[in-house]
PDB file of C-alpha atoms in Angstrom:
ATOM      1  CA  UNK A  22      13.802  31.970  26.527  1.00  0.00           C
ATOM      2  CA  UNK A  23      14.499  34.714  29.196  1.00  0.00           C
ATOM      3  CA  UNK A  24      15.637  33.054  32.695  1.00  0.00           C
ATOM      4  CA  UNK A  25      13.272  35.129  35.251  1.00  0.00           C
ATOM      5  CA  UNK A  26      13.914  34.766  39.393  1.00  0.00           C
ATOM      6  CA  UNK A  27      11.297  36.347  42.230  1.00  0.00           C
ATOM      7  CA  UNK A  28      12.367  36.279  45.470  1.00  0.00           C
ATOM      8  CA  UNK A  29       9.965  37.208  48.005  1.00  0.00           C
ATOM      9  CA  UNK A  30       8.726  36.460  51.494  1.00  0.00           C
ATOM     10  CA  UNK A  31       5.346  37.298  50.738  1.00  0.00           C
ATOM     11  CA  UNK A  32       3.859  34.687  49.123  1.00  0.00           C
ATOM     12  CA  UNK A  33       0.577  36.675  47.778  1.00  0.00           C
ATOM     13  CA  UNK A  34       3.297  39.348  46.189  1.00  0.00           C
ATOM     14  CA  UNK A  35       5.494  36.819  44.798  1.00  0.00           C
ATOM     15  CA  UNK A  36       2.551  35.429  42.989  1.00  0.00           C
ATOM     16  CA  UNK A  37       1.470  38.636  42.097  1.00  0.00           C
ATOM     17  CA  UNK A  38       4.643  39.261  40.318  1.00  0.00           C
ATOM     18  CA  UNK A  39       4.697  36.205  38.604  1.00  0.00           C
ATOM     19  CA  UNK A  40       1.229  36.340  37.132  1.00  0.00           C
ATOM     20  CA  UNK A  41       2.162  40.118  35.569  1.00  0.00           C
ATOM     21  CA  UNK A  42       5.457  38.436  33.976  1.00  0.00           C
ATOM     22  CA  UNK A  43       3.204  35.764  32.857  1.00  0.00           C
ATOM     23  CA  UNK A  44       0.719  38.023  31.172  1.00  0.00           C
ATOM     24  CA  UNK A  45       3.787  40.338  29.953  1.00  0.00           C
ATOM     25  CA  UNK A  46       5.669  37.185  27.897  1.00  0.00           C
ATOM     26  CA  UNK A  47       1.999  36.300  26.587  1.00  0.00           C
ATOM     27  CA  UNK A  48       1.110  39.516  25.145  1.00  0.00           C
ATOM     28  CA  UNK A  49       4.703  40.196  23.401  1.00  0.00           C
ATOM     29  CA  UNK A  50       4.823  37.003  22.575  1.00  0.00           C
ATOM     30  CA  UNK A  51       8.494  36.038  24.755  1.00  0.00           C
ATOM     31  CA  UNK A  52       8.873  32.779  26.135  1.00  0.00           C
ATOM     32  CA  UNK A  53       9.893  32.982  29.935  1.00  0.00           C
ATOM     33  CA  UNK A  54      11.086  30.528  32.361  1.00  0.00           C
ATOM     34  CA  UNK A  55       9.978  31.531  35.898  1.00  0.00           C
ATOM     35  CA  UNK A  56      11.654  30.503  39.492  1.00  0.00           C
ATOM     36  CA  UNK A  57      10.518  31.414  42.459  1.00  0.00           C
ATOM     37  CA  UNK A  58      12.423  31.590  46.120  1.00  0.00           C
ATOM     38  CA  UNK A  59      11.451  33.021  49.302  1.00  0.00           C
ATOM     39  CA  UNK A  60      14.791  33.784  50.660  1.00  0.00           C
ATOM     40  CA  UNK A  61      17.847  35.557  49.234  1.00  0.00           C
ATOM     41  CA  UNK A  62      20.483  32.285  50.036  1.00  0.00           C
ATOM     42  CA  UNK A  63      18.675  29.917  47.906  1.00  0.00           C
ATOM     43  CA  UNK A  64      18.223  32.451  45.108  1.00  0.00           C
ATOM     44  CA  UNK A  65      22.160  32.994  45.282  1.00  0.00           C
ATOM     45  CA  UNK A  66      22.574  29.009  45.456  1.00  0.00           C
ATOM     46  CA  UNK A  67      20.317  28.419  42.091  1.00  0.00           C
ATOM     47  CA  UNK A  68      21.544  31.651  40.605  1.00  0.00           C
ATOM     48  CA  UNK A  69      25.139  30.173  40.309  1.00  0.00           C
ATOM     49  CA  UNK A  70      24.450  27.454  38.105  1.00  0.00           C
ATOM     50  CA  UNK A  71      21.279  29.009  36.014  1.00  0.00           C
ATOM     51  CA  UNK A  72      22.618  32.317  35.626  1.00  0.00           C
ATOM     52  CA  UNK A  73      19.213  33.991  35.405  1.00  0.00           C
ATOM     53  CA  UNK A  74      18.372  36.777  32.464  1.00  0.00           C
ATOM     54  CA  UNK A  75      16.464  38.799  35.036  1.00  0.00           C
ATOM     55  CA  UNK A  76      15.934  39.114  39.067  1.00  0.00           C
ATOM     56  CA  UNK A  77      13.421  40.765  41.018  1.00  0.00           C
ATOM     57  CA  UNK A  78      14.306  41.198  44.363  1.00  0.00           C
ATOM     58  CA  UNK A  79      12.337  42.072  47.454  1.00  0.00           C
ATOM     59  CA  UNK A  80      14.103  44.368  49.559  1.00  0.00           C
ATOM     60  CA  UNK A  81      12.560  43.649  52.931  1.00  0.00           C
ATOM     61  CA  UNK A  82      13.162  39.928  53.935  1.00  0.00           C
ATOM     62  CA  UNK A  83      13.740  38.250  56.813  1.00  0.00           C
ATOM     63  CA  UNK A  84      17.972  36.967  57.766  1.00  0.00           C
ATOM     64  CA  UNK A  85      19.434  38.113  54.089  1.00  0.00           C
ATOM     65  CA  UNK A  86      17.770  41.069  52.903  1.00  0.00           C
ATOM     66  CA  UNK A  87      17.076  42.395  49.275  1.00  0.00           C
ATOM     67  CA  UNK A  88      19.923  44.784  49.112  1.00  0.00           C
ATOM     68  CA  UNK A  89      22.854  42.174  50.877  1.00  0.00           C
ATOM     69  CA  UNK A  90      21.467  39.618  48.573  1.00  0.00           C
ATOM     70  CA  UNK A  91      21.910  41.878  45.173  1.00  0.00           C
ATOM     71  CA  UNK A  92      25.662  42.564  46.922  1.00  0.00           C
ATOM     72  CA  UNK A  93      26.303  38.889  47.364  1.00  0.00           C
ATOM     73  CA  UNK A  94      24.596  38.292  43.424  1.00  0.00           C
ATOM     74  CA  UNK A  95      27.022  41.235  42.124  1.00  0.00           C
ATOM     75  CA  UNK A  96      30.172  39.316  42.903  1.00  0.00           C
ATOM     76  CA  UNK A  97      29.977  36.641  40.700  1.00  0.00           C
ATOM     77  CA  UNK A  98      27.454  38.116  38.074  1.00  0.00           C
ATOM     78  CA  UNK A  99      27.548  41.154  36.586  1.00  0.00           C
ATOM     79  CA  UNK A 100      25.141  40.378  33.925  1.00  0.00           C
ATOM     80  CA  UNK A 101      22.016  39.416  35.369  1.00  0.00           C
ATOM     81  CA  UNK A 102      19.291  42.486  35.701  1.00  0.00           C
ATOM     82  CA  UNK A 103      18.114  43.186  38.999  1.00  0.00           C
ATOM     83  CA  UNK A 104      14.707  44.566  39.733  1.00  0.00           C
ATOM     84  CA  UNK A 105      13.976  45.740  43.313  1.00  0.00           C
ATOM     85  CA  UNK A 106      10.675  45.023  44.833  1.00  0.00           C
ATOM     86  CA  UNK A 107       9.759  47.356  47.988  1.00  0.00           C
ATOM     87  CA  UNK A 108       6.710  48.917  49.701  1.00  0.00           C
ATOM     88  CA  UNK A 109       9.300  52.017  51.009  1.00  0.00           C
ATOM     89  CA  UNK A 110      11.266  54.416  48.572  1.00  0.00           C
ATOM     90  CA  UNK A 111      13.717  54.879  50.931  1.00  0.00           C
ATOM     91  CA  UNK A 112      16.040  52.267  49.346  1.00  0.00           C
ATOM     92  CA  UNK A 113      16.166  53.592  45.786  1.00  0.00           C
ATOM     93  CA  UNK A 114      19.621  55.399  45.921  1.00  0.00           C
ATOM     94  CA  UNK A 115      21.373  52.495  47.335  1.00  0.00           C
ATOM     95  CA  UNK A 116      20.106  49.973  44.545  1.00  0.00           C
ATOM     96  CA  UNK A 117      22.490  52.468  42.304  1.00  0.00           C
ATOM     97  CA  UNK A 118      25.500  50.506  44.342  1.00  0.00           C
ATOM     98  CA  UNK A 119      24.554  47.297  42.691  1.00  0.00           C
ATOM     99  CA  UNK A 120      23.757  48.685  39.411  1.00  0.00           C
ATOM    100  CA  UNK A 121      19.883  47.937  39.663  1.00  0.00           C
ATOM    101  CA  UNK A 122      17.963  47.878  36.453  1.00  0.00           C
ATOM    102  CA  UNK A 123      14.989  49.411  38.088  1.00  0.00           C
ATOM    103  CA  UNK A 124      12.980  49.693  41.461  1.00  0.00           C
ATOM    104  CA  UNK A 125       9.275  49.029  41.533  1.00  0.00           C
ATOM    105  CA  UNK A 126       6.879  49.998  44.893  1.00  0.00           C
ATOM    106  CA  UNK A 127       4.024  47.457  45.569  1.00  0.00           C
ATOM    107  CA  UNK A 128       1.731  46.793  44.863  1.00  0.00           C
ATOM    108  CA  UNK A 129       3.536  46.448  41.617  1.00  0.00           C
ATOM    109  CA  UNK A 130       1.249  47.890  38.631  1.00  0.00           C
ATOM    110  CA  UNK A 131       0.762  46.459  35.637  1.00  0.00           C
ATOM    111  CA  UNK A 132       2.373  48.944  33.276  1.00  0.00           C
ATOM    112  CA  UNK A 133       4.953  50.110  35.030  1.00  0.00           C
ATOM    113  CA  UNK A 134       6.541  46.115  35.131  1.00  0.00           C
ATOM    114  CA  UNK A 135       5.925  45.765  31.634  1.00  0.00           C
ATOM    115  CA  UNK A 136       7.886  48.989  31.230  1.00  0.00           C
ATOM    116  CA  UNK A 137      10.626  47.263  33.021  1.00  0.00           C
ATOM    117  CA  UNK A 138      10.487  43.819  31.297  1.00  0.00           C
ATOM    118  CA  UNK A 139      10.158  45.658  28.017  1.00  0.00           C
ATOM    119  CA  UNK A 140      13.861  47.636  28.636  1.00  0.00           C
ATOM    120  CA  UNK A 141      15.847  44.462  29.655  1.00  0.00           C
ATOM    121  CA  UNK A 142      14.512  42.715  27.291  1.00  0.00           C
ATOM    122  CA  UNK A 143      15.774  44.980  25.058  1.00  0.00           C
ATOM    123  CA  UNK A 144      18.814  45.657  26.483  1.00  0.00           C
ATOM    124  CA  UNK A 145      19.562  41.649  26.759  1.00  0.00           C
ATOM    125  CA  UNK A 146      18.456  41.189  22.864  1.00  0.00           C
ATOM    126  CA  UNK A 147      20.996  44.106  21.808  1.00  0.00           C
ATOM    127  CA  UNK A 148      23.925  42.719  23.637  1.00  0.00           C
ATOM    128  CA  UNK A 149      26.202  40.323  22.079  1.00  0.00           C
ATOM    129  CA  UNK A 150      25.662  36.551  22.674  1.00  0.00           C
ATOM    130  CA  UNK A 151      28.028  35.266  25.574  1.00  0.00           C
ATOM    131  CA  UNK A 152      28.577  32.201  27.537  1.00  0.00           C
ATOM    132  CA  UNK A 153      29.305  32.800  31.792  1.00  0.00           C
ATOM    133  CA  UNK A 154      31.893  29.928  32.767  1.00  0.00           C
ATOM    134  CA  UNK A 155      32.822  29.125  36.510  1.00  0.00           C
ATOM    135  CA  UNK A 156      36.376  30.253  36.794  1.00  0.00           C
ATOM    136  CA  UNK A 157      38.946  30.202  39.843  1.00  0.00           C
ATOM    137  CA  UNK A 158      38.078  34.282  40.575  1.00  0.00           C
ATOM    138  CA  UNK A 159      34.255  33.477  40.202  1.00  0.00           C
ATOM    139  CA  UNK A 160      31.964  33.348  37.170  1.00  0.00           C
ATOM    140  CA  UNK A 161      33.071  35.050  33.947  1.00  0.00           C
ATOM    141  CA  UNK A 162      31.473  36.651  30.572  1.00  0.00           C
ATOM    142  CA  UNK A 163      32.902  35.336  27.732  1.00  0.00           C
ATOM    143  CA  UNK A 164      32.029  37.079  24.224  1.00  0.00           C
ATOM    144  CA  UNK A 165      31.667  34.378  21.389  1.00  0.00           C
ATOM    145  CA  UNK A 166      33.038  37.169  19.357  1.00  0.00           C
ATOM    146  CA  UNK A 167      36.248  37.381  21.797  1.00  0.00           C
ATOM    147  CA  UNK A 168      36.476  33.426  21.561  1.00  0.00           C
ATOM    148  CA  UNK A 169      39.079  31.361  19.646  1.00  0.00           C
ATOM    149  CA  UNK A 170      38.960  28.413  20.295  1.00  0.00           C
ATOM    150  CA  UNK A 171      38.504  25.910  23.598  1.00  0.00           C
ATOM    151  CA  UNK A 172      40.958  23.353  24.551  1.00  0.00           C
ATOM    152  CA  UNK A 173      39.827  20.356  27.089  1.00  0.00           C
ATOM    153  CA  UNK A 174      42.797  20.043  29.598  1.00  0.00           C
ATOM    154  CA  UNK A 175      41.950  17.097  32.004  1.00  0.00           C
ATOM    155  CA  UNK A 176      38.833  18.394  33.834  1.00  0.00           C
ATOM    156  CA  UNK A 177      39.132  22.086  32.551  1.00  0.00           C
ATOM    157  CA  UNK A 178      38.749  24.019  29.733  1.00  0.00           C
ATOM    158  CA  UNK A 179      41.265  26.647  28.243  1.00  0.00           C
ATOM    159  CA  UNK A 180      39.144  29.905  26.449  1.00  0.00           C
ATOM    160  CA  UNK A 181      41.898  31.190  24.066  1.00  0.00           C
ATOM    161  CA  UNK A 182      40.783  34.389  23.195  1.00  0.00           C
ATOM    162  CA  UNK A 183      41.685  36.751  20.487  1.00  0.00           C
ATOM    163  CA  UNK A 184      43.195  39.796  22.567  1.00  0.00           C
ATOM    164  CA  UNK A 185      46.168  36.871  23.651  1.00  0.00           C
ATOM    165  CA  UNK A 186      44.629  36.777  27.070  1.00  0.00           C
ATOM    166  CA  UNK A 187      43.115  33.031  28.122  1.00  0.00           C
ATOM    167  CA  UNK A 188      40.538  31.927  30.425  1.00  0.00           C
ATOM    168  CA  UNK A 189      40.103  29.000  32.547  1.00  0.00           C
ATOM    169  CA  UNK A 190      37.001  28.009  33.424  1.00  0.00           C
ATOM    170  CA  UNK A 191      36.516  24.986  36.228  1.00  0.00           C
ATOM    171  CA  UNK A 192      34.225  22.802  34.011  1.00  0.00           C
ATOM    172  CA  UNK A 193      34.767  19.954  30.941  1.00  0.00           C
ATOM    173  CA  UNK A 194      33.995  20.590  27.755  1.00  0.00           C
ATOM    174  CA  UNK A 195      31.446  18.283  27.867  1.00  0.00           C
ATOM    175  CA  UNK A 196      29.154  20.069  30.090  1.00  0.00           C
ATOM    176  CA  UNK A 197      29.946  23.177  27.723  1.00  0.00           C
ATOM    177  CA  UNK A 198      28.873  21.678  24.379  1.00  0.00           C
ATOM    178  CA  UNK A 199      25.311  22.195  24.596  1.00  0.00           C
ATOM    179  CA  UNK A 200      26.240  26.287  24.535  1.00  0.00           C
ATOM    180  CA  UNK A 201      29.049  25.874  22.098  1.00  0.00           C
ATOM    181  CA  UNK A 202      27.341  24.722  19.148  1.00  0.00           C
ATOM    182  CA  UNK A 203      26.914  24.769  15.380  1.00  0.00           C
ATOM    183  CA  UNK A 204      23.992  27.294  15.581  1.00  0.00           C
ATOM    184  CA  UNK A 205      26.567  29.519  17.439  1.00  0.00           C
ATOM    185  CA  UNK A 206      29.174  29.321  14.954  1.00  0.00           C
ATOM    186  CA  UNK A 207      31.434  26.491  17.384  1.00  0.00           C
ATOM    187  CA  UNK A 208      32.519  23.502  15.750  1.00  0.00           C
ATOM    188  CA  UNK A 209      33.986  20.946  17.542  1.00  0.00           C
ATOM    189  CA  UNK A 210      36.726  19.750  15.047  1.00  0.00           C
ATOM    190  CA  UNK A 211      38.468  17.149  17.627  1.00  0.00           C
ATOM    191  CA  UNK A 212      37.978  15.835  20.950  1.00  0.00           C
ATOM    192  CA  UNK A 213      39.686  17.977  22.553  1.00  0.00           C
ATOM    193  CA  UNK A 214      39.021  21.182  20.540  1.00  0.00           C
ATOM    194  CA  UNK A 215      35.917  23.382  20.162  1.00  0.00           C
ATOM    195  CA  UNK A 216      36.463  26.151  17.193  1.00  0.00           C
ATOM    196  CA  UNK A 217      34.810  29.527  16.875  1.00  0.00           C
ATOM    197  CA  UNK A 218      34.726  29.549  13.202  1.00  0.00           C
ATOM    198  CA  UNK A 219      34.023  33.545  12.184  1.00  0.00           C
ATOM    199  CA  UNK A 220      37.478  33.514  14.114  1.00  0.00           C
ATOM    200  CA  UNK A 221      39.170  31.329  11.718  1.00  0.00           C
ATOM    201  CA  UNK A 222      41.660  32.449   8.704  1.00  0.00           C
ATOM    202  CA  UNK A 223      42.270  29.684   6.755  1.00  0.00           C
ATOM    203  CA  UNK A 224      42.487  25.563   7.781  1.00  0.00           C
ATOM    204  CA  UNK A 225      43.083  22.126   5.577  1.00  0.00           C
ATOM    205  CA  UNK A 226      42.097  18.901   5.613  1.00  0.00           C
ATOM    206  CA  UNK A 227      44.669  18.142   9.134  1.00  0.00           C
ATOM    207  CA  UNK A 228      44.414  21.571  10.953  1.00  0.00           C
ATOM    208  CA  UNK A 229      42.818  25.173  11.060  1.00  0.00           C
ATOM    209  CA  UNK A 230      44.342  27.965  11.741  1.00  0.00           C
ATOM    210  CA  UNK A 231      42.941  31.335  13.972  1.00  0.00           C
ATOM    211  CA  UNK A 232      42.997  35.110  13.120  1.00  0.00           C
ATOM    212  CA  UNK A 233      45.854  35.094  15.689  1.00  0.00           C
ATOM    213  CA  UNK A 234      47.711  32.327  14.316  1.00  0.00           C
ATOM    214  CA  UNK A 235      47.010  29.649  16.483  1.00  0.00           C
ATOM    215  CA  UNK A 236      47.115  26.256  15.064  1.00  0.00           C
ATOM    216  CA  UNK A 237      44.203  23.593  15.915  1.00  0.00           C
ATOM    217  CA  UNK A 238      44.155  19.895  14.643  1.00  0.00           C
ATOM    218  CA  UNK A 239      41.166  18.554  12.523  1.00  0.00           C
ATOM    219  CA  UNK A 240      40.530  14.909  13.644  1.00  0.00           C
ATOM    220  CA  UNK A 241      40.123  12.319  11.580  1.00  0.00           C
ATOM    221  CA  UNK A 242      36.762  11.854   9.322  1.00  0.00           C
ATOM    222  CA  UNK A 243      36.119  15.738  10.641  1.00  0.00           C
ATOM    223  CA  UNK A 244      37.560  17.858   7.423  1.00  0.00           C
ATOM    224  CA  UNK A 245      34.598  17.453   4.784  1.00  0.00           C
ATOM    225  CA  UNK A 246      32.119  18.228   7.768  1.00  0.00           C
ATOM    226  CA  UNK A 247      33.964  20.781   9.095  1.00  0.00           C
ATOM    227  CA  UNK A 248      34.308  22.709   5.582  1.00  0.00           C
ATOM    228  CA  UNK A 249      30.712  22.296   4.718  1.00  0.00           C
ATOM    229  CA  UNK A 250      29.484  23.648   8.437  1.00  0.00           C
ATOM    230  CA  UNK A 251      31.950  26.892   7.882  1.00  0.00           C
ATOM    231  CA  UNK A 252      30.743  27.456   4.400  1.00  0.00           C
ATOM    232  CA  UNK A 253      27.203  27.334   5.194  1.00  0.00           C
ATOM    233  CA  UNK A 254      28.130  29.525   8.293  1.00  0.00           C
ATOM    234  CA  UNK A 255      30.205  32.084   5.994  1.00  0.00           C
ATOM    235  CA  UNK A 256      27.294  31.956   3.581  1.00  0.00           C
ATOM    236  CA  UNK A 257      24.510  33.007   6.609  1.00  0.00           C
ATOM    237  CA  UNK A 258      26.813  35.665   7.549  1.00  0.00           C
TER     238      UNK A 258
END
């Protein structure tokens, strides 16, 4: 399901919008979840812990503008798209700064959003699945193809990932486990311990071992289930 923000002042535009995203996911058949703000702070505030698929913006708002807000987005997400909403063309060159996805005049017309919804969507369904994880220098991408493993250490979690290079995000692995799972090729093998498992070389009935050569322990009662979740996984693949 795509994640889709509006943020707009104008209340009959911000409806607007949502009704042509509404019509767009029901004629190609995409399930969307849609939030609305009418300022750029609380959009910023909700954007940190949904991490939205897709933003459109209004550039002309009262206190934080379109364009500051985008700049304020940028620095902890470099993933999300951003769509700028605007009566006035005179903005479109700066929206290049924050690496806008596209820039639609009001009133917005029908075809020309679809146009827009049809490219990220696109672009979002081509790019590799990822998880973003609250570090101590902001939020990060993390590549489930770049993944490891992840080890629980007290109330973080260590992303060992396979260029040597590690990543810490500020979070347990318990509020991580409903994006690290089976479906996604994770396994988690002990308490402590989620495995990536098209990253693993070989493992036993005690401990698996990574691509890199990193050793993981298998907990107790975990081999036979672990071995039957990698074959079926090795199988899909």
């Amino acid at each position: 399901m795509l994640k889709i923000a509006i943020c707009d002042d104008n209340t009959s535009a911000l409806q607007n919008t949502s009704r042509l995203i509404r019509d767009w996911s029901a004629q190609r058949e995409i399930p969307v979840d849609i939030f609305t703000f009418d300022n750029g702070d609380e959009l910023i505030k909700e954007n940190s812990s949904r991490h939205m698929d897709i933003i459109f913006l209004d550039i002309i708002m009262p206190l934080l503008n379109g364009m500051d807000t985008a700049k304020e987005l940028r620095l902890e997400d470099t993933h999300v798209k951003i769509i700028f909403l605007t009566s006035s063309p005179e903005f479109a060159l700066e929206s290049y700064e924050v690496k806008a996805s596209g820039y639609l005049l009001k009133p917005v017309a029908c075809d020309k959003i679809n146009e827009l919804l049809n490219e990220c969507n696109n672009m979002l369904s081509y790019e590799p699945k990822s998880l973003v994880v609250k570090t101590s220098l902001g939020y990060q991408k993390l590549y489930f193809h770049d993944i490891e493993f992840a080890e629980a250490q007290n109330k973080k979690v260590i992303f060992y990932l396979k260029s040597g290079r590690i990543a810490e995000a500020a979070e347990t692995l318990h509020s991580l486990e409903d994006r690290l799972t089976v479906i996604n090729g994770f396994f988690k093998c002990h308490r402590s311990y989620i495995v990536y498992m098209p990253n693993v070389d070989h493992f036993n009935s005690t401990e698996i071992i990574t691509k890199c050569q990193r050793n993981i322990p298998i907990a107790r009662g975990l081999a036979k289930v672990f071995k039957e979740a990698y074959f079926t996984l090795m199988f899909q693949e």
